[in-house]
Short mmCIF file of C-alpha atoms in Angstrom, two decimals:
data_model
loop_
_atom_site.label_atom_id
_atom_site.label_comp_id
_atom_site.label_asym_id
_atom_site.label_seq_id
_atom_site.Cartn_x
_atom_site.Cartn_y
_atom_site.Cartn_z
CA MET A 144 0.06 0.30 0.01
CA PRO A 145 1.33 3.48 -0.78
CA MET A 146 2.65 5.86 1.79
CA VAL A 147 1.94 9.24 2.11
CA ASN A 148 4.41 11.46 3.94
CA SER A 149 3.82 14.62 5.59
CA SER A 150 4.95 16.80 2.79
CA ASP A 151 2.21 14.99 0.57
CA ILE A 152 -0.85 15.37 3.09
CA ASN A 153 -2.54 17.85 1.72
CA HIS A 154 -3.98 14.72 -0.87
CA LEU A 155 -4.73 12.60 2.01
CA TRP A 156 -8.38 11.57 2.36
CA LEU A 157 -9.57 9.38 4.66
CA ARG A 158 -13.07 6.83 4.94
CA LEU A 159 -15.49 7.39 7.77
CA ALA A 160 -17.40 4.01 8.78
CA GLY A 161 -20.88 3.79 8.80
CA PHE A 162 -22.84 1.30 10.67
CA PRO A 163 -20.45 -2.17 10.18
CA GLY A 164 -21.66 -4.41 7.45
CA ALA A 165 -24.21 -1.91 6.33
CA ASP A 166 -24.48 -1.03 2.86
CA ALA A 167 -26.48 1.07 0.35
CA SER A 168 -28.59 -2.03 -0.67
CA ASN A 169 -29.74 -2.66 2.85
CA HIS A 170 -30.05 0.66 3.86
CA LEU A 171 -29.14 -0.11 7.42
CA ASN A 172 -26.86 3.55 7.45
CA LEU A 173 -30.10 5.41 6.49
CA LEU A 174 -32.38 3.39 8.90
CA LEU A 175 -30.04 4.60 11.70
CA SER A 176 -29.60 7.97 10.68
CA PHE A 177 -33.47 8.87 12.30
CA PRO A 178 -32.52 7.89 15.86
CA LEU A 179 -29.14 9.86 15.46
CA CYS A 180 -30.89 12.67 13.74
CA PHE A 181 -33.66 12.53 17.06
CA LEU A 182 -30.40 12.54 19.37
CA TYR A 183 -28.79 15.31 18.06
CA LEU A 184 -31.93 17.30 17.75
CA LEU A 185 -32.58 16.41 21.40
CA SER A 186 -29.21 17.49 22.23
CA ILE A 187 -29.21 20.70 20.92
CA LEU A 188 -32.90 21.88 22.05
CA GLY A 189 -32.23 20.30 25.35
CA ASN A 190 -29.13 22.09 26.35
CA GLY A 191 -29.91 25.25 24.37
CA ILE A 192 -33.01 25.39 26.74
CA ILE A 193 -30.53 24.66 29.97
CA VAL A 194 -28.45 27.72 28.62
CA PHE A 195 -31.55 29.86 27.78
CA ILE A 196 -33.22 29.72 31.19
CA THR A 197 -30.16 30.12 33.51
CA ARG A 198 -29.71 32.98 31.33
CA VAL A 199 -32.90 34.85 31.70
CA ASP A 200 -34.27 33.35 35.14
CA LYS A 201 -32.88 35.53 37.77
CA GLN A 202 -33.70 33.19 40.38
CA LEU A 203 -30.88 30.42 38.56
CA ARG A 204 -27.85 32.73 39.41
CA GLU A 205 -26.16 30.73 41.76
CA PRO A 206 -22.67 28.77 40.89
CA MET A 207 -24.72 25.40 40.62
CA TYR A 208 -26.81 26.89 37.53
CA LEU A 209 -23.93 28.78 36.19
CA LEU A 210 -21.91 25.46 36.24
CA LEU A 211 -24.78 24.00 34.70
CA SER A 212 -25.29 26.39 31.97
CA MET A 213 -21.37 25.46 31.11
CA LEU A 214 -22.23 22.17 30.89
CA ALA A 215 -24.98 22.38 28.32
CA ILE A 216 -22.52 24.72 26.34
CA VAL A 217 -19.72 22.20 26.13
CA ASP A 218 -22.24 19.40 25.13
CA ILE A 219 -23.87 21.46 22.22
CA CYS A 220 -20.05 22.43 21.05
CA LEU A 221 -19.67 18.53 21.46
CA THR A 222 -22.40 17.57 19.37
CA LEU A 223 -21.72 19.87 16.75
CA SER A 224 -18.67 18.60 16.45
CA THR A 225 -19.67 15.52 15.42
CA LEU A 226 -23.03 16.34 13.73
CA SER A 227 -21.60 17.03 10.39
CA THR A 228 -19.58 14.06 9.71
CA THR A 229 -22.31 11.59 11.20
CA LEU A 230 -25.13 12.86 9.31
CA ASN A 231 -23.05 12.64 5.77
CA VAL A 232 -21.98 9.00 6.60
CA PHE A 233 -25.54 8.03 7.52
CA LEU A 234 -28.16 10.32 5.32
CA PHE A 235 -25.32 10.41 2.04
CA ASP A 236 -23.72 8.09 2.35
CA SER A 237 -20.67 10.66 2.24
CA THR A 238 -17.81 8.96 3.79
CA LYS A 239 -14.95 10.92 2.79
CA ILE A 240 -12.58 13.36 4.93
CA HIS A 241 -9.78 15.21 4.43
CA PHE A 242 -6.88 14.70 6.61
CA TYR A 243 -6.94 18.17 7.69
CA ALA A 244 -10.56 18.19 8.60
CA CYS A 245 -10.29 15.22 10.43
CA LEU A 246 -7.31 16.47 12.79
CA THR A 247 -9.53 19.87 13.64
CA GLN A 248 -12.39 17.00 14.34
CA LEU A 249 -10.37 15.15 16.28
CA PHE A 250 -9.02 17.86 18.22
CA PHE A 251 -12.40 19.60 19.07
CA ILE A 252 -13.64 16.35 20.44
CA HIS A 253 -10.80 15.29 22.31
CA THR A 254 -10.68 19.13 24.16
CA LEU A 255 -14.23 19.31 24.46
CA CYS A 256 -14.33 15.82 26.51
CA ALA A 257 -11.41 17.23 28.56
CA MET A 258 -13.72 20.39 29.33
CA GLU A 259 -16.64 18.59 30.14
CA SER A 260 -14.68 16.52 32.61
CA SER A 261 -13.13 19.46 34.20
CA ILE A 262 -16.57 21.28 34.71
CA LEU A 263 -17.98 17.79 36.19
CA VAL A 264 -14.95 18.36 38.89
CA ALA A 265 -16.20 21.77 39.35
CA MET A 266 -19.58 20.58 39.72
CA ALA A 267 -18.47 18.16 42.34
CA PHE A 268 -16.79 21.08 44.22
CA ASP A 269 -19.64 22.96 44.03
CA ARG A 270 -22.10 20.05 45.76
CA TYR A 271 -19.15 19.59 48.63
CA VAL A 272 -19.31 23.56 49.34
CA ALA A 273 -23.00 23.85 49.34
CA ILE A 274 -23.26 20.87 51.66
CA CYS A 275 -19.91 20.83 53.58
CA ASN A 276 -19.95 24.72 54.10
CA PRO A 277 -23.62 25.87 53.31
CA LEU A 278 -23.52 29.47 54.64
CA ARG A 279 -20.28 30.43 52.84
CA TYR A 280 -21.56 28.76 49.40
CA THR A 281 -22.51 31.75 47.55
CA SER A 282 -19.23 33.87 48.95
CA ILE A 283 -16.64 30.92 48.32
CA LEU A 284 -17.73 30.42 44.78
CA HIS A 285 -19.12 33.53 42.96
CA PRO A 286 -15.82 35.16 43.00
CA ILE A 287 -14.18 32.10 41.01
CA ILE A 288 -16.74 30.62 38.81
CA SER A 289 -15.40 32.67 35.66
CA LYS A 290 -11.79 31.78 36.91
CA ILE A 291 -12.84 27.79 36.96
CA ALA A 292 -14.20 27.90 33.39
CA LEU A 293 -11.20 30.15 32.44
CA VAL A 294 -8.69 27.63 33.46
CA ALA A 295 -10.66 24.55 32.54
CA LEU A 296 -10.30 26.13 29.09
CA ILE A 297 -6.65 26.79 29.15
CA ARG A 298 -6.18 23.53 30.51
CA CYS A 299 -7.59 21.62 28.05
CA PHE A 300 -6.54 23.59 25.02
CA CYS A 301 -2.97 23.48 25.69
CA LEU A 302 -3.13 19.57 26.60
CA HIS A 303 -4.48 18.51 23.35
CA PHE A 304 -3.19 21.55 20.70
CA PRO A 305 -0.11 19.62 20.20
CA MET A 306 -2.14 16.44 19.43
CA PRO A 307 -3.18 17.49 15.45
CA PHE A 308 1.08 18.37 15.00
CA LEU A 309 2.11 15.13 16.10
CA LEU A 310 -0.43 13.12 13.85
CA LYS A 311 0.54 15.43 10.98
CA ILE A 312 4.23 14.36 10.90
CA LEU A 313 3.59 10.74 10.62
CA PRO A 314 3.51 9.37 7.46
CA TYR A 315 0.33 7.29 6.21
CA CYS A 316 -1.18 4.68 4.17
CA ASP A 317 -3.23 6.11 1.50
CA LYS A 318 -7.05 4.96 1.26
CA GLN A 319 -7.36 3.95 4.67
CA THR A 320 -10.65 3.49 6.60
CA LEU A 321 -11.39 4.43 10.25
CA SER A 322 -13.78 2.78 12.77
CA TYR A 323 -16.03 5.65 13.20
CA ALA A 324 -18.10 8.30 11.76
CA PHE A 325 -16.07 10.66 13.14
CA CYS A 326 -12.25 11.30 13.63
CA TYR A 327 -10.60 9.66 16.92
CA GLN A 328 -7.33 10.24 18.31
CA ILE A 329 -6.12 6.46 18.44
CA ASP A 330 -8.03 5.49 15.63
CA VAL A 331 -5.89 7.88 13.53
CA THR A 332 -2.81 6.95 14.92
CA LYS A 333 -3.72 3.31 13.68
CA LEU A 334 -3.45 4.58 10.35
CA ALA A 335 0.24 5.51 10.51
CA CYS A 336 2.60 3.46 8.52
CA ALA A 337 5.62 4.61 10.55
CA ASP A 338 6.07 4.01 14.72
CA PRO A 339 3.61 6.32 16.54
CA THR A 340 5.81 5.85 19.85
CA ILE A 341 5.65 9.82 20.74
CA THR A 342 2.46 10.37 19.66
CA THR A 343 0.97 7.33 21.41
CA SER A 344 2.83 8.36 24.75
CA TYR A 345 2.03 11.92 24.39
CA SER A 346 -2.04 10.89 23.91
CA LEU A 347 -1.12 8.47 27.15
CA ALA A 348 0.20 10.92 29.25
CA VAL A 349 -2.63 13.46 28.25
CA VAL A 350 -5.48 10.85 29.33
CA LEU A 351 -3.51 9.76 32.56
CA THR A 352 -3.19 13.69 33.75
CA THR A 353 -6.91 14.42 32.76
CA TYR A 354 -9.51 11.54 33.46
CA PRO A 355 -7.94 9.79 36.51
CA VAL A 356 -6.96 13.10 38.43
CA ASP A 357 -10.39 14.25 37.83
CA ALA A 358 -12.08 11.23 38.47
CA VAL A 359 -10.28 10.91 41.81
CA LEU A 360 -11.22 14.87 42.64
CA ILE A 361 -15.02 13.90 42.06
CA LEU A 362 -14.50 10.89 44.36
CA LEU A 363 -12.88 12.83 46.86
CA SER A 364 -15.48 15.27 46.92
CA TYR A 365 -17.94 12.79 47.26
CA VAL A 366 -15.95 11.11 50.21
CA LEU A 367 -15.94 14.40 52.02
CA ILE A 368 -19.51 14.90 51.53
CA VAL A 369 -20.58 11.50 52.76
CA LYS A 370 -18.85 12.09 55.47
CA THR A 371 -20.87 15.24 56.24
CA VAL A 372 -24.09 13.77 55.91
CA LEU A 373 -23.32 10.78 58.41
CA GLY A 374 -22.82 13.38 60.27
CA THR A 375 -26.43 14.76 60.08
CA ALA A 376 -28.84 13.41 62.83
CA LYS A 377 -31.93 12.49 61.01
CA GLN A 378 -31.90 10.11 58.07
CA VAL A 379 -34.40 12.28 56.34
CA GLU A 380 -32.19 15.34 56.13
CA ARG A 381 -29.39 12.76 54.96
CA LEU A 382 -31.63 11.31 52.08
CA LYS A 383 -32.53 15.10 51.25
CA VAL A 384 -28.83 16.35 51.51
CA LEU A 385 -28.01 13.07 48.93
CA ASN A 386 -30.83 13.64 46.84
CA THR A 387 -29.12 17.21 45.56
CA CYS A 388 -26.33 14.98 44.21
CA VAL A 389 -28.09 12.39 42.51
CA SER A 390 -28.30 14.24 38.89
CA HIS A 391 -24.73 14.95 39.22
CA ILE A 392 -23.59 11.68 40.00
CA CYS A 393 -25.69 10.23 36.94
CA VAL A 394 -24.22 12.65 34.60
CA VAL A 395 -21.00 11.71 36.05
CA LEU A 396 -21.53 8.01 35.52
CA LEU A 397 -22.83 8.28 32.18
CA PHE A 398 -19.62 10.24 30.92
CA TYR A 399 -16.82 8.25 32.38
CA ILE A 400 -18.42 4.77 31.88
CA PRO A 401 -18.11 4.95 28.03
CA LEU A 402 -15.14 7.08 27.83
CA ILE A 403 -13.24 4.57 30.02
CA THR A 404 -14.49 1.46 28.14
CA LEU A 405 -13.95 3.16 24.43
CA ALA A 406 -10.36 4.24 25.56
CA LEU A 407 -9.81 0.55 26.50
CA VAL A 408 -11.32 -1.21 23.64
CA SER A 409 -10.12 1.28 20.69
CA ARG A 410 -6.55 0.89 22.40
CA TYR A 411 -6.29 -2.65 22.90
CA THR A 412 -8.49 -4.21 20.82
CA GLN A 413 -8.37 -4.68 16.50
CA LYS A 414 -10.36 -4.06 13.47
CA ASP A 415 -12.65 -6.88 14.43
CA SER A 416 -14.13 -5.21 17.31
CA ILE A 417 -15.29 -2.48 15.38
CA LEU A 418 -19.27 -3.13 15.97
CA ALA A 419 -18.33 -2.34 19.86
CA ARG A 420 -16.28 0.39 19.23
CA PHE A 421 -18.94 1.86 16.65
CA LEU A 422 -21.71 1.78 19.40
CA LEU A 423 -19.46 3.14 22.32
CA GLY A 424 -18.37 5.78 20.31
CA GLY A 425 -21.94 6.64 19.86
CA LEU A 426 -22.57 6.26 23.50
CA LEU A 427 -20.34 8.96 24.45
CA LEU A 428 -20.42 11.38 22.29
CA VAL A 429 -24.44 11.66 21.31
CA VAL A 430 -26.16 10.27 23.91
CA PRO A 431 -24.40 11.84 27.50
CA PRO A 432 -25.24 15.04 25.49
CA ALA A 433 -29.05 14.42 24.63
CA LEU A 434 -29.71 12.59 28.41
CA ASN A 435 -27.59 15.51 30.49
CA PRO A 436 -30.41 18.00 30.15
CA MET A 437 -33.26 15.42 31.01
CA ILE A 438 -31.48 14.60 34.01
CA TYR A 439 -30.99 17.49 35.63
CA SER A 440 -34.49 18.73 34.70
CA ILE A 441 -36.21 15.95 36.48
CA LYS A 442 -33.96 15.58 39.39
CA THR A 443 -33.64 19.85 39.82
CA ARG A 444 -36.88 21.12 40.87
CA GLN A 445 -35.71 24.40 40.35
CA ILE A 446 -34.83 24.11 36.63
CA ARG A 447 -38.29 22.12 36.27
CA SER A 448 -40.09 25.35 37.90
CA ALA A 449 -38.29 27.58 35.42
CA ILE A 450 -38.98 25.70 32.10
CA HIS A 451 -42.52 25.46 33.24
CA THR A 452 -42.30 29.28 33.86
CA LYS A 453 -41.20 30.41 30.51
CA PHE A 454 -42.30 27.35 28.05
CA GLY A 455 -45.73 26.23 30.24
CA THR A 456 -49.47 27.23 29.19
#
């Protein structure tokens, strides 16, 4: 198979994968486009409503709702980052993507996933302060909310900015097919016709300094929360306090479980697991952004009340 050097990268096109085994004759890709379109629409609409009501409702100006608004914005951006290629593959059978467009897409996907993880850490800290130090909740968090957002953005951008350049300098074999309907860093790295040790090592270092650290911080926050709650005298009060954390815990699990599974499957399995990777990739990048607004709308009374006030009849 011919190799494409970095100097010839301008002419390199990659092929995105639809559902494994699907082709134009059985219309499976077209059939799957309907639930995908529904999930994309649900994500953009649901997160758009969350952003809207947290901006216009004066009662939703607490740090918790500002962080929820940030999460919704990241989810919208994450949805849009895969929308064009995924729907092109499933609706129009348009599977080609230029190498530079692929690098751009994977940069945004990985950066936004890291941003979501950072915001989940901030939300865990928010719950910790609200439960363990409620009298100083507003005074502690209000002055630093914008700083948290800025630090998260700078951290994620700086960690993932080198990745497209590390991928660009590798030589690639022409006419190669990716495993997803979008570009994923590990997937692109496997297309290289040379030893990608530097790229994979940097990628692994970024992953290890992002998601495990964030997960430990979230876990530590909840250990302190549980310790505080167990000191509460009445069981009814304990359940009431813990109920305020349920929505955040659900969102954390919905984000981290597919993320960890996808990373392990993509890194340590071969092409014969394309079906599992396809399903996990969709679960990570499509389902959580669609379900997050529903989780917070169902579990958070203030959000439900604000939605009813603004859109109720």
